[in-house]
Amino acid sequence: MRPARALINLEALRHNYHLARERHGGRAFAVVKANAYGHGAVPCVRALAATADGFAVAFIDEARELREAGITAPILLLEGVFEAAELLEASRLGLWPAVHHAAQVEMIEKTALPAPLYVWLKVNSGMNRCGFLPGAVRQAWKRLVVSGKTQHCGFMTHFARADEPEAEATAAQIRIFDEATHGLPGEKSLANSAAILSCPNAYRDWARPGIMLYGADPLPGEDAGLLPVMTLESRIVAVRELAAGQPLGYGARFVAPRPTRVGLVALGYADGYPRATPDGTLVAVDGLFAALIGRVSMDMLTVDLTDLPEAGIDSTVELWGERIPVGTVAQSVGTIPYELLCNVKRVAFEWHG
Ligand SMILES: *Cc1c(COP(=O)(O)O)cnc(C)c1O
């Protein structure tokens, strides 16, 4: 069997959820959209089911999967619904749709529902991606209440720059949100992971931690006490000696500067390890640091074993996890850990804890 695996530590996931909720206070939706950021939504949600106050996914198909797995906790639909039929299903399944634009309000007004909905009105407090402008919030809220189709209307917003604690932008978004919702009843939810870790002013009734649940710190250079959840690893399946001057792999991106012992690892970009990863990016071979060399192929990649004489065929290679923070790999590729984690596929998943 091909040795490429993603090991998912559910104990670490629970630890991180508790840390997020303790830090914020109140309740917390565990954000498990995109297959729990690539970690496997159903096993992750089952691991949190006894403790989590609720879950958040992007859209209804992701929520249906959780209901079918027997999850009864509240599930927030962060993107809301796309058509009226989904409102019916949301009502039947007890899902909590976000309402972020006028067409969704209209859909609610026009659709006969089996039971009133628990909705979250999304305020555009400055990210300008989705949500009602501050001046339109009261009217949208009123329409939802008058429609008689809602049993509760909470208010949420999302931050554009919470991962830059020094930026004024988040404080401004909070002020705008508070003004727009002043005096309106209903629960509030502002904070994503970065705001949970850096912005107590954003704490309200519900937090929405995502990336921090998976142990990746949204604020670079800070140690918040999070534990990595996914270890992406494979094994060395072949070893080769290169003479100085010999090229390695596609495009001959790497040319051996010295006699070089190369380990071939059974994992590639089709498994989610980015093709753009540069030479020199760290991996851990049997627990010891080594460097990626040569361009990552679809199914394979190559590492420098020259300084690790003990390493050889069958040595375990960690691409990220306990020893190599996924954030470090993301940084060297010029992306964020979110993208790396939710792109993991094709490898064998093993959940434990
Ligand atoms: C994805 C998402 C979150 C979680 O964000 P993290 O940065 O992963 O904590 C929270 N709120 C909304 C609206 C989201 O789309």
XYZ file of N, CA and C in Angstrom, residues 29-169:
423
model
N -19.119 28.310 17.629
C -19.342 27.439 16.473
C -17.982 26.884 16.050
N -17.832 25.583 16.027
C -16.622 25.011 15.436
C -16.798 25.064 13.919
N -15.934 25.811 13.240
C -16.089 25.964 11.789
C -15.476 24.748 11.096
N -16.335 23.986 10.426
C -15.924 22.715 9.808
C -16.255 22.701 8.310
N -16.316 23.893 7.718
C -16.557 23.963 6.268
C -15.391 23.308 5.529
N -15.618 23.082 4.227
C -14.567 22.488 3.387
C -13.999 21.221 4.029
N -14.934 20.314 4.398
C -14.512 19.027 4.958
C -13.609 19.221 6.184
N -14.023 20.149 7.051
C -13.221 20.483 8.240
C -11.799 20.851 7.830
N -11.720 21.835 6.948
C -10.426 22.335 6.454
C -9.536 21.156 6.029
N -10.178 20.175 5.379
C -9.413 19.055 4.841
C -9.174 17.918 5.824
N -9.712 18.010 7.044
C -9.417 17.004 8.064
C -10.462 15.899 8.154
N -11.553 16.032 7.382
C -12.625 15.035 7.448
C -13.741 15.531 8.350
N -14.822 16.040 7.764
C -15.848 16.725 8.561
C -16.528 15.784 9.552
N -16.947 14.615 9.100
C -17.736 13.762 9.995
C -16.914 13.283 11.198
N -15.722 12.730 10.993
C -14.956 12.330 12.187
C -14.619 13.506 13.103
N -14.325 14.674 12.525
C -13.993 15.827 13.373
C -15.209 16.277 14.172
N -16.361 16.323 13.513
C -17.566 16.772 14.205
C -17.978 15.745 15.274
N -17.834 14.468 14.951
C -18.146 13.455 15.969
C -17.242 13.617 17.181
N -15.965 13.942 16.922
C -15.022 14.095 18.038
C -15.393 15.284 18.914
N -16.070 16.275 18.325
C -16.424 17.477 19.078
C -17.873 17.462 19.559
N -18.633 16.450 19.151
C -20.091 16.489 19.346
C -20.485 16.651 20.812
N -19.725 16.044 21.708
C -20.123 16.079 23.115
C -19.911 17.463 23.722
N -19.053 18.272 23.126
C -18.700 19.543 23.765
C -19.043 20.778 22.951
N -19.062 20.678 21.642
C -19.219 21.908 20.851
C -20.645 22.439 20.971
N -20.759 23.760 21.052
C -22.073 24.411 21.139
C -22.787 24.383 19.801
N -22.018 24.327 18.733
C -22.583 24.332 17.402
C -21.469 24.232 16.385
N -21.866 24.088 15.126
C -20.891 23.964 14.039
C -21.237 24.977 12.963
N -20.266 25.309 12.140
C -20.530 26.201 11.009
C -19.937 25.577 9.755
N -20.732 25.607 8.686
C -20.284 25.122 7.381
C -20.602 26.212 6.363
N -20.155 26.028 5.130
C -20.378 27.073 4.139
C -21.792 27.000 3.561
N -22.253 25.798 3.244
C -23.535 25.687 2.540
C -24.239 24.387 2.913
N -25.444 24.225 2.389
C -26.354 23.228 2.955
C -25.885 21.780 2.735
N -25.207 21.514 1.639
C -24.757 20.126 1.407
C -23.795 19.678 2.516
N -22.980 20.616 2.950
C -22.046 20.283 4.032
C -22.792 20.019 5.339
N -23.888 20.736 5.551
C -24.671 20.544 6.773
C -25.456 19.233 6.719
N -25.988 18.911 5.543
C -26.775 17.676 5.382
C -25.931 16.462 5.770
N -24.669 16.482 5.331
C -23.768 15.373 5.651
C -23.654 15.188 7.178
N -23.625 16.300 7.897
C -23.492 16.199 9.353
C -24.781 15.720 10.002
N -25.923 16.210 9.504
C -27.203 15.727 10.044
C -27.347 14.234 9.771
N -26.947 13.800 8.561
C -27.061 12.374 8.231
C -26.157 11.535 9.130
N -25.093 12.139 9.628
C -24.195 11.423 10.542
C -24.702 11.481 11.977
N -25.879 12.076 12.165
C -26.495 12.041 13.493
C -26.187 13.239 14.381
N -25.611 14.280 13.801
C -25.271 15.466 14.596
C -26.519 16.326 14.793
N -26.834 16.616 16.044
C -28.068 17.360 16.337
C -27.800 18.808 16.749
N -26.560 19.178 16.955
C -26.227 20.540 17.417
C -26.607 21.561 16.341
N -26.743 22.840 16.723
C -26.987 23.878 15.720
C -25.890 23.896 14.658
N -26.307 24.129 13.412
C -25.332 24.267 12.320
C -25.619 25.559 11.576
N -24.648 26.441 11.602
C -24.738 27.727 10.916
C -24.285 27.553 9.465
N -25.086 28.101 8.525
C -24.692 28.091 7.102
C -24.089 29.451 6.779
N -22.779 29.505 6.671
C -22.095 30.804 6.573
C -22.426 31.557 5.289
N -22.742 30.821 4.225
C -23.098 31.477 2.956
C -24.610 31.572 2.768
N -25.339 31.023 3.735
C -26.793 31.032 3.606
C -27.257 30.066 2.535
N -28.460 30.326 1.996
C -29.013 29.432 0.977
C -28.909 30.086 -0.403
N -28.988 29.252 -1.426
C -28.882 29.738 -2.796
C -30.227 29.741 -3.522
N -31.187 28.988 -2.995
C -32.517 28.931 -3.621
C -33.558 28.565 -2.572
N -34.816 28.833 -2.913
C -35.897 28.670 -1.939
C -35.995 27.238 -1.408
N -35.759 26.248 -2.280
C -35.871 24.854 -1.835
C -34.925 24.579 -0.657
N -33.812 25.263 -0.655
C -32.865 25.053 0.443
C -33.387 25.625 1.765
N -34.240 26.631 1.671
C -34.838 27.182 2.895
C -35.726 26.148 3.562
N -36.486 25.426 2.724
C -37.351 24.376 3.253
C -36.521 23.321 3.974
N -35.455 22.923 3.326
C -34.611 21.894 3.933
C -33.923 22.426 5.196
N -33.489 23.680 5.148
C -32.846 24.277 6.324
C -33.815 24.275 7.494
N -35.067 24.594 7.195
C -36.076 24.611 8.241
C -36.298 23.206 8.790
N -36.409 22.228 7.892
C -36.618 20.844 8.333
C -35.449 20.315 9.144
N -34.222 20.665 8.717
C -33.036 20.121 9.388
C -32.595 20.983 10.570
N -33.312 22.060 10.821
C -32.928 22.925 11.943
C -31.596 23.615 11.730
N -31.329 24.028 10.503
C -30.064 24.726 10.210
C -30.267 26.227 10.380
N -29.201 26.931 10.633
C -29.244 28.367 10.879
C -28.587 29.114 9.718
N -29.359 29.529 8.719
C -28.717 30.193 7.579
C -28.321 31.640 7.870
N -27.148 32.018 7.370
C -26.811 33.437 7.320
C -27.654 34.062 6.213
N -27.990 35.329 6.393
C -28.726 36.088 5.378
C -27.862 37.286 5.063
N -27.277 37.310 3.855
C -26.284 38.353 3.608
C -26.627 39.278 2.453
N -27.738 39.002 1.739
C -28.142 39.981 0.724
C -29.655 39.957 0.532
N -30.156 40.993 -0.106
C -31.601 41.230 -0.147
C -32.362 40.074 -0.799
N -31.760 39.423 -1.793
C -32.471 38.331 -2.464
C -32.788 37.211 -1.482
N -31.909 37.010 -0.499
C -32.175 35.962 0.501
C -33.335 36.358 1.414
N -33.456 37.645 1.713
C -34.598 38.117 2.513
C -35.892 37.869 1.736
N -35.853 38.219 0.462
C -37.040 38.014 -0.390
C -37.452 36.548 -0.438
N -36.454 35.677 -0.579
C -36.729 34.243 -0.612
C -37.451 33.811 0.652
N -36.991 34.324 1.782
C -37.618 33.963 3.058
C -39.056 34.483 3.094
N -39.255 35.711 2.627
C -40.610 36.282 2.628
C -41.567 35.458 1.780
N -41.065 34.938 0.661
C -41.951 34.300 -0.319
C -42.147 32.806 -0.112
N -41.362 32.196 0.768
C -41.409 30.732 0.878
C -42.218 30.309 2.098
N -43.153 29.412 1.874
C -43.899 28.848 3.001
C -43.006 27.818 3.687
N -42.814 27.964 4.980
C -41.861 27.110 5.701
C -42.574 26.268 6.749
N -42.110 25.026 6.944
C -42.728 24.155 7.948
C -42.527 24.670 9.377
N -41.450 25.382 9.599
C -41.187 25.921 10.945
C -40.359 27.185 10.787
N -40.506 28.129 11.711
C -39.729 29.364 11.574
C -38.222 29.103 11.678
N -37.479 29.961 11.013
C -36.032 29.776 10.892
C -35.267 30.576 11.945
N -34.134 30.037 12.298
C -33.170 30.751 13.133
C -32.143 31.307 12.154
N -32.139 32.605 11.961
C -31.258 33.180 10.930
C -30.223 34.115 11.547
N -29.177 34.354 10.800
C -28.113 35.283 11.198
C -27.948 36.318 10.096
N -28.286 37.549 10.424
C -28.156 38.635 9.460
C -26.690 39.054 9.410
N -26.152 39.075 8.206
C -24.730 39.396 8.085
C -24.546 40.868 7.742
N -23.740 41.524 8.552
C -23.493 42.953 8.394
C -22.168 43.146 7.661
N -22.200 43.958 6.630
C -20.954 44.342 5.962
C -20.367 45.524 6.728
N -19.403 45.223 7.600
C -18.843 46.281 8.449
C -17.545 46.830 7.875
N -17.215 46.424 6.648
C -16.018 47.000 6.042
C -15.225 46.052 5.160
N -15.556 44.772 5.186
C -14.830 43.841 4.317
C -15.315 43.983 2.881
N -16.595 44.398 2.750
C -17.163 44.664 1.424
C -17.189 43.457 0.509
N -17.342 42.284 1.118
C -17.466 41.066 0.321
C -18.928 40.653 0.300
N -19.517 40.476 1.471
C -20.943 40.214 1.519
C -21.512 40.796 2.794
N -22.817 40.841 2.866
C -23.469 41.416 4.042
C -24.178 42.714 3.711
N -25.105 43.104 4.596
C -25.866 44.340 4.411
C -25.041 45.530 4.877
N -25.095 46.584 4.120
C -24.435 47.814 4.545
C -25.045 48.268 5.866
N -24.267 48.943 6.706
C -24.764 49.329 8.030
C -26.123 50.023 7.956
N -26.317 50.891 6.973
C -27.566 51.637 6.865
C -28.766 50.782 6.447
N -28.508 49.572 5.965
C -29.599 48.712 5.477
C -29.954 47.612 6.471
N -29.221 47.558 7.584
C -29.389 46.440 8.514
C -30.758 46.456 9.178
N -31.166 47.651 9.666
C -32.441 47.731 10.387
C -33.618 47.312 9.503
N -33.594 47.800 8.279
C -34.706 47.481 7.384
C -34.750 45.979 7.072
N -33.590 45.386 6.833
C -33.547 43.944 6.541
C -34.053 43.163 7.746
N -33.598 43.569 8.928
C -34.040 42.908 10.175
C -35.559 42.993 10.301
N -36.077 44.203 10.049
C -37.511 44.417 10.189
C -38.304 43.525 9.226
N -37.826 43.453 7.990
C -38.507 42.600 7.007
C -38.519 41.146 7.469
N -37.418 40.693 8.030
C -37.367 39.300 8.508
C -38.346 39.081 9.651
N -38.411 40.036 10.566
C -39.324 39.898 11.705
C -40.768 39.925 11.221
N -41.070 40.908 10.359
C -42.447 41.065 9.866
C -42.884 39.847 9.040
N -41.950 39.207 8.376
C -42.293 38.049 7.536
C -42.925 36.927 8.359
N -42.652 36.923 9.662
C -43.157 35.839 10.507
C -42.470 34.509 10.245
N -41.428 34.522 9.424
C -40.769 33.262 9.049
C -39.538 32.975 9.912
N -39.229 33.882 10.813
C -38.021 33.673 11.622
C -38.400 33.636 13.100
N -37.695 32.794 13.831
C -37.923 32.728 15.285
C -36.841 33.481 16.019
N -35.712 33.698 15.377
C -34.608 34.431 15.991
C -33.766 35.000 14.873
N -33.309 36.224 15.068
C -32.401 36.810 14.089
C -31.166 37.296 14.827
N -30.065 36.575 14.645
C -28.791 37.015 15.207
C -28.089 37.931 14.223
N -26.981 38.499 14.670
C -26.221 39.419 13.813
C -24.765 38.984 13.805
N -24.204 38.913 12.621
C -22.801 38.527 12.524
C -22.064 39.439 11.558
N -20.758 39.483 11.723
C -19.927 40.144 10.721
C -18.603 39.408 10.663
N -17.817 39.726 9.654
C -16.551 39.011 9.453
C -15.458 40.041 9.217
N -14.285 39.773 9.766
C -13.182 40.745 9.701
C -12.266 40.483 8.515
N -11.833 41.571 7.897
C -10.920 41.446 6.756
C -9.463 41.346 7.198
N -9.135 41.932 8.367
C -7.719 42.047 8.730
C -7.438 41.681 10.184
N -8.211 40.718 10.714
C -8.013 40.355 12.120
C -6.653 39.710 12.358
N -6.026 39.208 11.295
C -4.699 38.604 11.450
C -3.588 39.649 11.438
N -3.973 40.916 11.430
C -2.982 41.999 11.551
C -3.393 42.833 12.766
N -3.046 42.362 13.973
C -3.580 43.005 15.178
C -3.213 44.488 15.277
N -2.160 44.886 14.594
C -1.755 46.295 14.697
C -2.626 47.200 13.806
N -3.373 46.584 12.867
C -4.188 47.402 11.959
C -5.404 47.961 12.700
N -5.788 49.169 12.359
C -6.949 49.839 12.948
C -8.254 49.255 12.386
N -8.136 48.532 11.285
C -9.330 48.135 10.524
C -10.328 47.335 11.356
